[in-house]
């Protein structure tokens, strides 16, 4: 059971690119040993049909024989009973992926098993069906697949969120925002969300429709395109009351919004439609309509929609600047200096969150962590007129207190006693209500209640809610001592508040494993690279040997033999290196899963050790000669020493090869790496010293962390996954040995010690 | 005839060099081992543009020597994985070099890079780094043939 879960996850980690569910099912099908694996969702038919069983529609199918995806529905009950099968007429043979021919394989009738699956807690129910012509698929194994599919689903959702987020970030960072760019953004959002949209449209057709239609039809192959023109809605339009709805419900009350009738007439038949309000500061600036003619219906509970809604919010802020030409120019002028700051904040969040900050496993996961302090410092540049920007979160019931704050100048932190009502602060949008009942508007300096705080007096204040999904996390509190905030500042603050919320959400996500798994996946990708590269070279060298040997030139025999010898030596060295990397993979899995490596019995004599080490160093020299690095061995071992090293040969070899590989990787070009071996008490000591990329004393402990690599090492070496020292430490310690690092000026010594005995 | 090979792995570099040398002795293969070295050398090719660039998409920033420059401020943790694409963009932005043949090879999924590579135009070849260098060598041969026809 554990085994199949592990294998599934390892397989899933490699998946990337489009059709990820299908790829995951293919891997799972292979592991389960069944002919067909079929993920189906209950079709959410928007039209109520009386006395009809709930239907299933296929999401993805993986099969050995290349079954085509069927649009035919199967009843849920039949699937649970294991009697839902694909009929012969649906089963087709996929010839090279292009032509369809009837299949003649006797695959059905078959044994089939099904288990329920909820890809997310609030997602529609679905079933996973496995079918085999030979045996009953194991339900326990199917449940393992369900668990793993939920994992990959979470990963895909994270990727989608980040993709959407990047799109909006880029959009807001543009110098000029016009209708064309809004149209493009809407379509990109739809494309990223894989909503299978039939159309995206709003209320009226702006100029240049034909041009955009052609462009988007080519890119997206949609059924019908309408260009978003969401600025022309009257502000008092009742659209704002519609919020999120489905088409049927809205058309039922179409008298309230006349334009919907026109929309309906232009888009028939419509399978599903969604209306997303574009709001900012409590006002609605339009509705983004997503309507689909093909594919599956949208689900109101779908997280995808929620994510779009969240993404659309900051877009609304950007669009607000366009509603009035004169106002737009003024606000854009005001904001021109802020744009760079926003772009910088975007870049910071999108780039940094995914790398070092996520890997850093600090204990404080809340808004008060060091991470958010750094984030505030970074995004403060987006608001040049603010003197203080802080995050406040609930610490006692629904009261707010300062969690993190970032002043432009030095402020004293004397305000920790103040608390504010979260609900009041959130809804008042600029109006701060004290728990004492006193109220104060940020612009009203004269009537400001007296209190001792680090930022009194201030001329202007703005409070923006920070949300993660539907959860209220706190508010972003922005203050200026000398400036009044403009509407543009307010818009920027809202965007930043959205970023902080998103950052908090994504950050908490990593603690729930998914992004950590991305780090694992990246490590595996690196290992993959480290294995493939030597194998590629190895294959080529072998081909050269074969070609040389087959050359019928007797008078060149000596040269041929010399070539063969050289190539064979290189092959041996590369194969040894590749073997070590391959061994690292199994150690990686074992250490990741169980936190330790299982000890195996085995000993090696000093003499055998010395002999083998000489050979290993000779191989290492063979590989590093291209970069003019040379290994030199200094030994004080004596042949009379009859003690044994209490470690199996494969283990010490793997450790030593890893240390030599590190030394070769990190040593400067044209340098000598010294390897010294000696015995001390009951220990064998191997010291590898080289001049190369420096290691700071402060990083000594981090060097043994999994996935940690110094930035300089990342920049200057061609490969590496940051797991070598972590694995060696795990290995030597499980055999009672040790590994230490000695940083010296321009030099690093790595010292390995193995226990010895009789 | 000058060709450029952008590859930071020494073993692989030697292997590709030896192939090109054996098949096309007229080609002088210039090796570039880091993105920084590429940027430093770029201007020297303007007078005598190389016919082709063979580029490993994943390339380190600088060589491992004491005097190596630090990474620029825009350089992020994932940028090493896309160095080859930046190199191609630099070539396309340089008038004298924009028409050179580009041969990409990578251990990464080509599907992920396909869209960006398409923007580089028609004179590119992109091949996966499989268990042998067969496909890369085929692309080299193809690029050499194209070069002859020019």
PDB file of C-alpha atoms in Angstrom, chain A residues 16-18 23 191 347 351 354-355 518 522 525-526 528-529 532-533 535-537 539-541 543-544 574 623 626-627 629 664-670 691-693 709 711 714-720 746, chain B residues 7-15 18-19 22-23 33 56 58-71 73-78 80-81 107-109 111-112 115 129-134 137:
ATOM      1  CA  UNK A  16       4.455  18.805 -16.126  1.00  0.00           C
ATOM      2  CA  UNK A  17       2.932  20.608 -19.068  1.00  0.00           C
ATOM      3  CA  UNK A  18      -0.617  20.178 -20.358  1.00  0.00           C
ATOM      4  CA  UNK A  23      -0.693  11.840 -17.532  1.00  0.00           C
ATOM      5  CA  UNK A 191      -7.060  30.103 -21.105  1.00  0.00           C
ATOM      6  CA  UNK A 347       8.229  40.529  -9.201  1.00  0.00           C
ATOM      7  CA  UNK A 351       9.865  35.188  -7.930  1.00  0.00           C
ATOM      8  CA  UNK A 354       8.525  30.356  -4.845  1.00  0.00           C
ATOM      9  CA  UNK A 355      12.153  30.005  -4.003  1.00  0.00           C
ATOM     10  CA  UNK A 518       7.486  21.249  -5.985  1.00  0.00           C
ATOM     11  CA  UNK A 522      12.844  20.232  -8.787  1.00  0.00           C
ATOM     12  CA  UNK A 525      14.642  17.115 -12.066  1.00  0.00           C
ATOM     13  CA  UNK A 526      18.184  18.097 -11.141  1.00  0.00           C
ATOM     14  CA  UNK A 528      17.530  13.479 -13.610  1.00  0.00           C
ATOM     15  CA  UNK A 529      19.807  15.952 -15.321  1.00  0.00           C
ATOM     16  CA  UNK A 532      21.143  11.775 -18.107  1.00  0.00           C
ATOM     17  CA  UNK A 533      24.184  13.913 -18.892  1.00  0.00           C
ATOM     18  CA  UNK A 535      24.769   8.580 -19.669  1.00  0.00           C
ATOM     19  CA  UNK A 536      24.663  10.625 -22.858  1.00  0.00           C
ATOM     20  CA  UNK A 537      28.443  11.001 -22.801  1.00  0.00           C
ATOM     21  CA  UNK A 539      26.765   6.207 -24.863  1.00  0.00           C
ATOM     22  CA  UNK A 540      28.755   8.363 -27.224  1.00  0.00           C
ATOM     23  CA  UNK A 541      32.085   7.065 -25.940  1.00  0.00           C
ATOM     24  CA  UNK A 543      29.853   4.247 -29.899  1.00  0.00           C
ATOM     25  CA  UNK A 544      33.324   5.622 -30.562  1.00  0.00           C
ATOM     26  CA  UNK A 574      31.416   8.304 -15.860  1.00  0.00           C
ATOM     27  CA  UNK A 623      36.717  13.329 -15.283  1.00  0.00           C
ATOM     28  CA  UNK A 626      38.893  18.828 -18.817  1.00  0.00           C
ATOM     29  CA  UNK A 627      38.676  21.680 -16.309  1.00  0.00           C
ATOM     30  CA  UNK A 629      41.512  20.207 -11.758  1.00  0.00           C
ATOM     31  CA  UNK A 664      35.568  18.879  -8.216  1.00  0.00           C
ATOM     32  CA  UNK A 665      32.394  20.877  -8.735  1.00  0.00           C
ATOM     33  CA  UNK A 666      33.162  23.713  -6.344  1.00  0.00           C
ATOM     34  CA  UNK A 667      36.956  23.957  -6.672  1.00  0.00           C
ATOM     35  CA  UNK A 668      38.200  26.751  -8.908  1.00  0.00           C
ATOM     36  CA  UNK A 669      39.443  25.813 -12.349  1.00  0.00           C
ATOM     37  CA  UNK A 670      43.177  25.029 -12.587  1.00  0.00           C
ATOM     38  CA  UNK A 691      40.433  26.122  -3.035  1.00  0.00           C
ATOM     39  CA  UNK A 692      37.153  27.170  -4.502  1.00  0.00           C
ATOM     40  CA  UNK A 693      33.738  28.709  -3.968  1.00  0.00           C
ATOM     41  CA  UNK A 709      22.940  25.418  -2.086  1.00  0.00           C
ATOM     42  CA  UNK A 711      23.802  31.214  -4.398  1.00  0.00           C
ATOM     43  CA  UNK A 714      24.057  27.819  -8.083  1.00  0.00           C
ATOM     44  CA  UNK A 715      25.503  30.459 -10.371  1.00  0.00           C
ATOM     45  CA  UNK A 716      28.846  28.872 -11.152  1.00  0.00           C
ATOM     46  CA  UNK A 717      28.328  25.144 -11.380  1.00  0.00           C
ATOM     47  CA  UNK A 718      26.641  23.181 -14.114  1.00  0.00           C
ATOM     48  CA  UNK A 719      24.675  20.825 -11.903  1.00  0.00           C
ATOM     49  CA  UNK A 720      23.746  20.115  -8.333  1.00  0.00           C
ATOM     50  CA  UNK A 746      40.076  30.633   0.456  1.00  0.00           C
TER      51      UNK A 746
ATOM     52  CA  UNK B   7      27.692  24.066 -22.836  1.00  0.00           C
ATOM     53  CA  UNK B   8      28.857  24.161 -19.227  1.00  0.00           C
ATOM     54  CA  UNK B   9      29.298  20.434 -18.698  1.00  0.00           C
ATOM     55  CA  UNK B  10      32.887  19.615 -19.566  1.00  0.00           C
ATOM     56  CA  UNK B  11      32.348  15.965 -20.541  1.00  0.00           C
ATOM     57  CA  UNK B  12      29.468  16.803 -22.800  1.00  0.00           C
ATOM     58  CA  UNK B  13      31.360  19.681 -24.330  1.00  0.00           C
ATOM     59  CA  UNK B  14      34.303  17.461 -25.237  1.00  0.00           C
ATOM     60  CA  UNK B  15      31.972  14.855 -26.702  1.00  0.00           C
ATOM     61  CA  UNK B  18      34.880  15.679 -31.000  1.00  0.00           C
ATOM     62  CA  UNK B  19      31.813  14.815 -33.084  1.00  0.00           C
ATOM     63  CA  UNK B  22      35.309  14.460 -36.935  1.00  0.00           C
ATOM     64  CA  UNK B  23      32.338  15.153 -39.214  1.00  0.00           C
ATOM     65  CA  UNK B  33      30.856  27.777 -20.786  1.00  0.00           C
ATOM     66  CA  UNK B  56      22.240  23.919 -23.927  1.00  0.00           C
ATOM     67  CA  UNK B  58      20.361  25.119 -18.925  1.00  0.00           C
ATOM     68  CA  UNK B  59      23.572  27.063 -18.466  1.00  0.00           C
ATOM     69  CA  UNK B  60      25.372  28.412 -15.414  1.00  0.00           C
ATOM     70  CA  UNK B  61      25.837  32.148 -14.945  1.00  0.00           C
ATOM     71  CA  UNK B  62      29.617  32.293 -14.728  1.00  0.00           C
ATOM     72  CA  UNK B  63      32.717  30.119 -14.696  1.00  0.00           C
ATOM     73  CA  UNK B  64      34.028  28.785 -11.436  1.00  0.00           C
ATOM     74  CA  UNK B  65      37.026  31.044 -11.027  1.00  0.00           C
ATOM     75  CA  UNK B  66      37.844  33.416  -8.219  1.00  0.00           C
ATOM     76  CA  UNK B  67      37.352  36.523 -10.364  1.00  0.00           C
ATOM     77  CA  UNK B  68      33.851  35.567 -11.531  1.00  0.00           C
ATOM     78  CA  UNK B  69      31.337  38.394 -11.357  1.00  0.00           C
ATOM     79  CA  UNK B  70      28.308  38.095  -9.066  1.00  0.00           C
ATOM     80  CA  UNK B  71      24.915  37.558 -10.646  1.00  0.00           C
ATOM     81  CA  UNK B  73      20.090  41.873  -9.562  1.00  0.00           C
ATOM     82  CA  UNK B  74      17.494  40.532 -12.012  1.00  0.00           C
ATOM     83  CA  UNK B  75      18.922  36.994 -11.848  1.00  0.00           C
ATOM     84  CA  UNK B  76      16.672  34.652  -9.887  1.00  0.00           C
ATOM     85  CA  UNK B  77      17.011  31.107  -8.618  1.00  0.00           C
ATOM     86  CA  UNK B  78      15.280  29.635 -11.649  1.00  0.00           C
ATOM     87  CA  UNK B  80      19.804  29.070 -14.750  1.00  0.00           C
ATOM     88  CA  UNK B  81      17.157  26.841 -16.334  1.00  0.00           C
ATOM     89  CA  UNK B 107      16.966  17.765 -20.633  1.00  0.00           C
ATOM     90  CA  UNK B 108      13.791  19.722 -19.885  1.00  0.00           C
ATOM     91  CA  UNK B 109      10.418  19.020 -21.458  1.00  0.00           C
ATOM     92  CA  UNK B 111       6.736  21.258 -24.660  1.00  0.00           C
ATOM     93  CA  UNK B 112       7.289  23.799 -21.898  1.00  0.00           C
ATOM     94  CA  UNK B 115       6.005  28.608 -27.452  1.00  0.00           C
ATOM     95  CA  UNK B 129      18.787  15.522 -24.574  1.00  0.00           C
ATOM     96  CA  UNK B 130      17.894  11.856 -24.722  1.00  0.00           C
ATOM     97  CA  UNK B 131      19.948   8.842 -23.842  1.00  0.00           C
ATOM     98  CA  UNK B 132      22.139   9.452 -26.867  1.00  0.00           C
ATOM     99  CA  UNK B 133      23.143  12.545 -28.773  1.00  0.00           C
ATOM    100  CA  UNK B 134      21.660  11.176 -31.997  1.00  0.00           C
ATOM    101  CA  UNK B 137      23.883  15.340 -34.167  1.00  0.00           C
TER     102      UNK B 137
END
